[in-house]
Tab-separated table of C-alpha atoms in Angstrom:
chain	number	residue	atom	x	y	z
R	189	MET	CA	69.232	106.886	116.350
R	190	ASN	CA	72.518	107.361	118.517
R	191	ASP	CA	75.024	109.429	117.297
R	192	ILE	CA	78.511	108.547	116.301
R	193	GLN	CA	80.418	108.183	119.873
R	194	ASN	CA	83.062	105.316	119.644
R	195	GLN	CA	85.288	103.478	117.751
R	196	ASP	CA	82.450	100.188	117.150
R	197	ASP	CA	80.315	103.030	115.716
R	198	LEU	CA	82.830	104.045	113.131
R	199	TYR	CA	83.897	99.962	112.873
R	200	LEU	CA	79.543	99.623	111.760
R	201	LEU	CA	79.593	102.546	109.631
R	202	VAL	CA	82.690	101.434	107.276
R	203	ASN	CA	81.590	98.069	107.149
R	204	GLU	CA	78.753	99.265	106.102
R	205	PHE	CA	79.525	101.585	103.626
R	206	TYR	CA	82.238	98.910	101.961
R	207	LYS	CA	79.260	96.751	101.941
R	208	LYS	CA	77.622	99.476	99.476
R	209	LEU	CA	80.929	100.123	97.977
R	210	LEU	CA	81.415	96.962	96.762
R	211	SER	CA	78.082	96.355	95.687
R	212	ASP	CA	78.115	99.426	93.114
R	213	GLU	CA	79.518	98.257	89.543
R	214	LYS	CA	80.279	101.570	88.929
R	215	ILE	CA	82.519	102.186	91.724
R	216	ALA	CA	83.481	98.760	93.460
R	217	TYR	CA	86.233	97.801	90.669
R	218	ILE	CA	88.465	100.733	92.098
R	219	PHE	CA	88.690	98.096	95.390
R	220	THR	CA	88.666	95.131	93.736
R	221	ASP	CA	90.546	95.692	91.213
R	222	VAL	CA	92.617	98.678	91.187
R	223	VAL	CA	93.640	98.649	94.744
R	224	LYS	CA	92.545	95.488	95.644
R	225	VAL	CA	91.593	96.028	98.996
R	226	HIS	CA	91.972	93.146	101.969
R	227	LEU	CA	88.993	94.665	103.742
R	228	GLU	CA	90.553	92.539	107.599
R	229	GLU	CA	93.254	94.785	106.879
R	230	HIS	CA	91.975	98.049	105.387
R	231	LEU	CA	88.837	98.601	107.703
R	232	PRO	CA	90.715	98.953	111.158
R	233	ILE	CA	92.436	101.595	109.769
R	234	LEU	CA	89.398	103.474	108.196
R	235	VAL	CA	88.017	103.236	111.489
R	236	THR	CA	91.434	105.038	113.402
R	237	PHE	CA	91.460	107.585	110.436
R	238	TRP	CA	87.989	108.028	111.326
R	239	SER	CA	88.254	108.095	114.562
R	240	GLN	CA	90.847	110.756	114.938
R	241	ALA	CA	88.986	112.718	112.440
R	242	ILE	CA	85.524	112.651	114.866
R	243	LEU	CA	86.233	111.436	117.982
R	244	GLY	CA	90.216	113.451	118.239
R	245	THR	CA	92.034	109.865	119.343
R	246	GLY	CA	94.847	110.017	117.059
R	247	GLY	CA	96.895	107.392	115.927
R	248	TYR	CA	96.054	107.887	111.375
R	249	THR	CA	99.581	108.800	110.216
R	250	LYS	CA	99.164	107.848	106.867
R	251	ASN	CA	99.122	111.212	104.053
R	252	LEU	CA	94.650	110.276	103.205
R	253	THR	CA	95.941	112.546	99.859
R	254	GLN	CA	98.998	111.261	98.649
R	255	ILE	CA	97.203	107.525	98.884
R	256	HIS	CA	94.178	108.808	96.776
R	257	MET	CA	96.849	110.593	94.403
R	258	ASP	CA	98.766	106.983	94.232
R	259	VAL	CA	95.205	105.163	92.841
R	260	ASN	CA	95.194	108.181	90.226
R	261	ALA	CA	98.224	107.209	89.146
R	262	LYS	CA	97.129	103.544	87.939
R	263	GLU	CA	92.976	104.576	87.144
R	264	HIS	CA	91.992	108.108	87.259
R	265	LEU	CA	89.584	109.177	89.285
R	266	THR	CA	87.095	111.072	88.086
R	267	PRO	CA	84.079	113.678	89.488
R	268	GLU	CA	81.823	110.978	88.663
R	269	LEU	CA	83.265	108.433	90.929
R	270	PHE	CA	83.894	110.620	93.692
R	271	LYS	CA	80.109	111.348	93.605
R	272	ILE	CA	78.804	107.665	94.031
R	273	TRP	CA	81.597	107.677	96.964
R	274	LEU	CA	79.917	110.469	98.502
R	275	HIS	CA	76.738	109.340	98.107
R	276	HIS	CA	76.917	105.826	99.696
R	277	PHE	CA	78.696	107.450	102.502
R	278	PHE	CA	76.132	109.817	103.287
R	279	THR	CA	73.381	107.452	102.855
R	280	THR	CA	75.169	105.180	105.169
R	281	VAL	CA	76.331	107.138	107.607
R	282	ASP	CA	71.993	109.081	107.660
R	283	GLU	CA	70.883	105.303	107.407
R	284	LEU	CA	72.499	104.259	110.891
R	285	PHE	CA	73.171	107.670	113.067
R	286	LYS	CA	72.015	110.759	113.452
R	287	GLY	CA	73.257	113.653	115.489
R	288	SER	CA	76.072	116.488	115.353
R	289	LYS	CA	78.866	113.845	115.193
R	290	ALA	CA	77.070	112.309	112.116
R	291	GLU	CA	76.832	115.419	110.357
R	292	GLN	CA	80.771	116.149	111.140
R	293	ILE	CA	81.751	113.155	109.496
R	294	LYS	CA	79.735	114.044	106.588
R	295	THR	CA	81.104	117.208	106.569
R	296	GLN	CA	84.607	116.217	106.537
R	297	ALA	CA	83.912	113.473	104.002
R	298	LEU	CA	83.032	116.301	101.687
R	299	SER	CA	86.551	118.232	102.354
R	300	ILE	CA	88.085	114.972	101.726
R	301	GLY	CA	87.028	114.393	98.593
R	302	THR	CA	86.542	118.224	96.979
R	303	ILE	CA	90.777	118.340	98.229
R	304	VAL	CA	91.484	115.239	96.371
R	305	GLN	CA	89.924	116.092	93.164
R	306	ILE	CA	91.669	119.579	93.278
R	307	LYS	CA	94.582	117.687	93.582
R	308	ILE	CA	94.116	115.305	90.862
R	309	ALA	CA	93.102	118.451	88.774
R	310	GLN	CA	96.446	120.203	89.986
R	311	GLN	CA	98.351	117.138	89.062
R	312	LYS	CA	96.556	116.998	85.207
R	313	VAL	CA	97.299	120.919	84.869
R	314	GLU	CA	101.217	120.374	85.792
């Protein structure tokens, strides 16, 4: 099994990951009803994000935290939803890749989930 090496690998990863998310009724509604994600538009954005984060390619200019805060304003993103998201992400990475970049992307996903959850909790306090 190979490590993550390029944007094609990242596209495979996010495509397979979203298949899992969209088939899980506990979280799919966030993407189908709350946000109404158009995958053909969303997947290239995710590939650009992960390519910048893991491969250092640059090109991602959106505010990831604010995007999730905007979603949270529509539908509370609970810790349980983050656990489901992370489980599917880790599972997908482990099914497809092995190596330092695969471990790095899982660590990055955990960090992102943690930061967004902290921001959501802080917003509730304010």
